[in-house]
């Protein structure tokens, strides 16, 4: 394993303390979370649950990938403010239009490329969508916080360049 990959894995292990819940309780409009959008966020959540290492349980039941469910996604989405939810929807739509979600083999390089090539607005929306995915997998992560999502996307972009 290369030094860079070890550094990323070590850093990724520390995300448990980043963006811990302190979320706003304003209700978003999860009705805008269409089946297609739900599918996209859950694909990202499942990928993030196992890449580059399996996400820790933090006392939650089952492996992280098993927690990427529609019910948990809706619960996390309901914690978002309407403005944040709109940003998330923009990010989800951007991912869905440009990334093949059918497998991790296409999803991960697609997300990496999208993140690297995005302008500031697109990047912010992508980060918000990934934050919702992270908040779906772990109730300890705030779906309104960009910290864990940025860490994961930065690491993904670095790993995909190797």
mmCIF file of C-alpha atoms in Angstrom:
data_model
loop_
_atom_site.group_PDB
_atom_site.id
_atom_site.type_symbol
_atom_site.label_atom_id
_atom_site.label_comp_id
_atom_site.label_asym_id
_atom_site.label_seq_id
_atom_site.Cartn_x
_atom_site.Cartn_y
_atom_site.Cartn_z
ATOM 1 C CA UNK A 1 0.000 0.000 0.000
ATOM 2 C CA UNK A 2 1.483 3.367 -0.937
ATOM 3 C CA UNK A 3 2.198 6.114 1.561
ATOM 4 C CA UNK A 4 -0.437 8.358 -0.038
ATOM 5 C CA UNK A 5 -3.110 5.680 0.230
ATOM 6 C CA UNK A 6 -2.168 5.032 3.870
ATOM 7 C CA UNK A 7 -2.342 8.741 4.607
ATOM 8 C CA UNK A 8 -5.784 8.942 3.026
ATOM 9 C CA UNK A 9 -7.059 5.870 4.861
ATOM 10 C CA UNK A 10 -5.734 7.224 8.152
ATOM 11 C CA UNK A 11 -7.366 10.582 7.458
ATOM 12 C CA UNK A 12 -10.617 8.932 6.423
ATOM 13 C CA UNK A 13 -10.703 7.026 9.690
ATOM 14 C CA UNK A 14 -10.814 10.372 11.467
ATOM 15 C CA UNK A 15 -14.026 11.555 9.878
ATOM 16 C CA UNK A 16 -15.998 10.249 12.813
ATOM 17 C CA UNK A 17 -15.188 13.478 14.611
ATOM 18 C CA UNK A 18 -15.921 15.708 11.639
ATOM 19 C CA UNK A 19 -19.402 17.011 11.060
ATOM 20 C CA UNK A 20 -20.931 15.253 14.015
ATOM 21 C CA UNK A 21 -24.588 15.901 14.540
ATOM 22 C CA UNK A 22 -25.587 19.330 15.570
ATOM 23 C CA UNK A 23 -27.851 19.606 12.581
ATOM 24 C CA UNK A 24 -30.500 22.165 11.976
ATOM 25 C CA UNK A 25 -33.955 20.774 12.460
ATOM 26 C CA UNK A 26 -35.674 22.756 9.712
ATOM 27 C CA UNK A 27 -37.779 20.510 7.524
ATOM 28 C CA UNK A 28 -36.780 20.225 3.878
ATOM 29 C CA UNK A 29 -39.004 19.019 1.070
ATOM 30 C CA UNK A 30 -38.142 15.325 0.670
ATOM 31 C CA UNK A 31 -40.930 15.070 -1.905
ATOM 32 C CA UNK A 32 -38.315 16.408 -4.337
ATOM 33 C CA UNK A 33 -36.309 13.285 -3.583
ATOM 34 C CA UNK A 34 -37.648 11.432 -6.611
ATOM 35 C CA UNK A 35 -36.920 7.719 -7.123
ATOM 36 C CA UNK A 36 -34.107 8.612 -9.548
ATOM 37 C CA UNK A 37 -32.521 11.032 -7.104
ATOM 38 C CA UNK A 38 -32.938 8.546 -4.276
ATOM 39 C CA UNK A 39 -31.214 5.880 -6.362
ATOM 40 C CA UNK A 40 -28.280 8.218 -7.078
ATOM 41 C CA UNK A 41 -27.739 9.223 -3.435
ATOM 42 C CA UNK A 42 -27.995 5.622 -2.266
ATOM 43 C CA UNK A 43 -25.437 4.538 -4.901
ATOM 44 C CA UNK A 44 -23.027 7.174 -3.566
ATOM 45 C CA UNK A 45 -23.819 6.146 0.027
ATOM 46 C CA UNK A 46 -23.096 2.473 -0.716
ATOM 47 C CA UNK A 47 -19.809 3.359 -2.440
ATOM 48 C CA UNK A 48 -18.748 5.633 0.411
ATOM 49 C CA UNK A 49 -19.627 2.945 2.941
ATOM 50 C CA UNK A 50 -16.884 0.668 1.629
ATOM 51 C CA UNK A 51 -14.354 2.860 -0.204
ATOM 52 C CA UNK A 52 -11.488 3.243 0.511
ATOM 53 C CA UNK A 53 -12.181 1.229 3.677
ATOM 54 C CA UNK A 54 -15.382 0.054 5.323
ATOM 55 C CA UNK A 55 -16.969 2.907 7.231
ATOM 56 C CA UNK A 56 -16.939 2.324 11.022
ATOM 57 C CA UNK A 57 -20.185 1.366 12.727
ATOM 58 C CA UNK A 58 -19.974 3.890 15.590
ATOM 59 C CA UNK A 59 -22.310 1.552 17.470
ATOM 60 C CA UNK A 60 -24.945 1.386 14.735
ATOM 61 C CA UNK A 61 -26.222 -2.055 13.721
ATOM 62 C CA UNK A 62 -24.891 -3.915 10.697
ATOM 63 C CA UNK A 63 -22.269 -2.975 8.152
ATOM 64 C CA UNK A 64 -22.359 0.600 6.861
ATOM 65 C CA UNK A 65 -23.474 -0.481 3.393
ATOM 66 C CA UNK A 66 -26.608 -2.047 4.901
ATOM 67 C CA UNK A 67 -27.545 1.344 6.331
ATOM 68 C CA UNK A 68 -27.813 2.945 2.878
ATOM 69 C CA UNK A 69 -31.605 2.613 2.800
ATOM 70 C CA UNK A 70 -34.418 4.808 1.467
ATOM 71 C CA UNK A 71 -35.825 5.239 4.982
ATOM 72 C CA UNK A 72 -32.522 6.464 6.405
ATOM 73 C CA UNK A 73 -32.020 8.704 3.376
ATOM 74 C CA UNK A 74 -35.392 10.377 3.926
ATOM 75 C CA UNK A 75 -34.649 10.790 7.636
ATOM 76 C CA UNK A 76 -31.335 12.493 6.814
ATOM 77 C CA UNK A 77 -32.967 14.653 4.109
ATOM 78 C CA UNK A 78 -35.596 15.867 6.574
ATOM 79 C CA UNK A 79 -32.797 17.389 8.680
ATOM 80 C CA UNK A 80 -31.802 19.752 5.867
ATOM 81 C CA UNK A 81 -32.943 23.330 5.495
ATOM 82 C CA UNK A 82 -34.871 24.038 2.280
ATOM 83 C CA UNK A 83 -31.862 25.957 0.905
ATOM 84 C CA UNK A 84 -29.452 23.106 1.658
ATOM 85 C CA UNK A 85 -31.896 20.584 0.207
ATOM 86 C CA UNK A 86 -32.052 22.618 -3.038
ATOM 87 C CA UNK A 87 -28.242 22.513 -3.227
ATOM 88 C CA UNK A 88 -28.310 18.753 -2.634
ATOM 89 C CA UNK A 89 -30.879 18.269 -5.415
ATOM 90 C CA UNK A 90 -28.675 20.270 -7.782
ATOM 91 C CA UNK A 91 -25.720 18.044 -6.889
ATOM 92 C CA UNK A 92 -27.714 14.850 -7.295
ATOM 93 C CA UNK A 93 -28.988 15.964 -10.692
ATOM 94 C CA UNK A 94 -25.444 16.902 -11.756
ATOM 95 C CA UNK A 95 -24.152 13.460 -10.744
ATOM 96 C CA UNK A 96 -27.056 11.608 -12.372
ATOM 97 C CA UNK A 97 -26.549 13.407 -15.680
ATOM 98 C CA UNK A 98 -22.792 12.816 -15.849
ATOM 99 C CA UNK A 99 -21.855 9.659 -13.932
ATOM 100 C CA UNK A 100 -22.665 6.011 -14.607
ATOM 101 C CA UNK A 101 -24.201 4.858 -11.319
ATOM 102 C CA UNK A 102 -24.422 1.184 -12.267
ATOM 103 C CA UNK A 103 -21.331 0.001 -10.344
ATOM 104 C CA UNK A 104 -18.543 1.259 -8.099
ATOM 105 C CA UNK A 105 -16.148 0.605 -10.998
ATOM 106 C CA UNK A 106 -17.806 3.429 -12.956
ATOM 107 C CA UNK A 107 -19.249 5.488 -10.099
ATOM 108 C CA UNK A 108 -16.000 6.161 -8.239
ATOM 109 C CA UNK A 109 -13.939 7.358 -11.233
ATOM 110 C CA UNK A 110 -16.956 9.342 -12.444
ATOM 111 C CA UNK A 111 -17.370 11.119 -9.107
ATOM 112 C CA UNK A 112 -13.643 11.783 -8.951
ATOM 113 C CA UNK A 113 -13.603 13.305 -12.432
ATOM 114 C CA UNK A 114 -16.747 15.317 -11.753
ATOM 115 C CA UNK A 115 -15.294 16.694 -8.512
ATOM 116 C CA UNK A 116 -11.957 17.600 -10.122
ATOM 117 C CA UNK A 117 -13.539 19.287 -13.155
ATOM 118 C CA UNK A 118 -16.448 21.061 -11.438
ATOM 119 C CA UNK A 119 -16.700 24.806 -11.076
ATOM 120 C CA UNK A 120 -17.253 26.204 -7.580
ATOM 121 C CA UNK A 121 -21.069 26.018 -7.731
ATOM 122 C CA UNK A 122 -21.095 22.476 -9.127
ATOM 123 C CA UNK A 123 -18.492 21.362 -6.600
ATOM 124 C CA UNK A 124 -20.504 22.789 -3.690
ATOM 125 C CA UNK A 125 -23.605 20.975 -4.928
ATOM 126 C CA UNK A 126 -21.690 17.706 -5.339
ATOM 127 C CA UNK A 127 -20.253 18.021 -1.831
ATOM 128 C CA UNK A 128 -23.755 18.661 -0.442
ATOM 129 C CA UNK A 129 -25.092 15.540 -2.187
ATOM 130 C CA UNK A 130 -22.227 13.423 -0.811
ATOM 131 C CA UNK A 131 -22.820 14.881 2.663
ATOM 132 C CA UNK A 132 -26.420 13.658 2.475
ATOM 133 C CA UNK A 133 -25.130 10.221 1.433
ATOM 134 C CA UNK A 134 -22.754 10.218 4.426
ATOM 135 C CA UNK A 135 -25.555 11.298 6.761
ATOM 136 C CA UNK A 136 -27.593 8.389 5.428
ATOM 137 C CA UNK A 137 -24.935 5.810 6.296
ATOM 138 C CA UNK A 138 -24.130 7.246 9.725
ATOM 139 C CA UNK A 139 -26.444 9.098 12.070
ATOM 140 C CA UNK A 140 -23.274 10.478 13.650
ATOM 141 C CA UNK A 141 -22.572 12.584 10.559
ATOM 142 C CA UNK A 142 -24.502 15.780 9.956
ATOM 143 C CA UNK A 143 -25.958 15.781 6.419
ATOM 144 C CA UNK A 144 -25.667 19.590 6.510
ATOM 145 C CA UNK A 145 -21.910 19.534 7.109
ATOM 146 C CA UNK A 146 -19.478 19.443 4.198
ATOM 147 C CA UNK A 147 -16.461 18.272 6.213
ATOM 148 C CA UNK A 148 -16.673 14.488 5.801
ATOM 149 C CA UNK A 149 -17.892 14.799 2.197
ATOM 150 C CA UNK A 150 -14.981 17.061 1.226
ATOM 151 C CA UNK A 151 -12.487 14.754 2.908
ATOM 152 C CA UNK A 152 -13.878 11.728 1.065
ATOM 153 C CA UNK A 153 -14.083 13.489 -2.318
ATOM 154 C CA UNK A 154 -10.580 14.975 -1.963
ATOM 155 C CA UNK A 155 -9.195 11.531 -1.153
ATOM 156 C CA UNK A 156 -11.158 9.907 -3.954
ATOM 157 C CA UNK A 157 -9.818 12.445 -6.456
ATOM 158 C CA UNK A 158 -6.244 11.789 -5.286
ATOM 159 C CA UNK A 159 -6.589 8.008 -5.391
ATOM 160 C CA UNK A 160 -8.188 8.038 -8.839
ATOM 161 C CA UNK A 161 -5.188 9.961 -10.240
ATOM 162 C CA UNK A 162 -2.751 7.148 -9.330
#
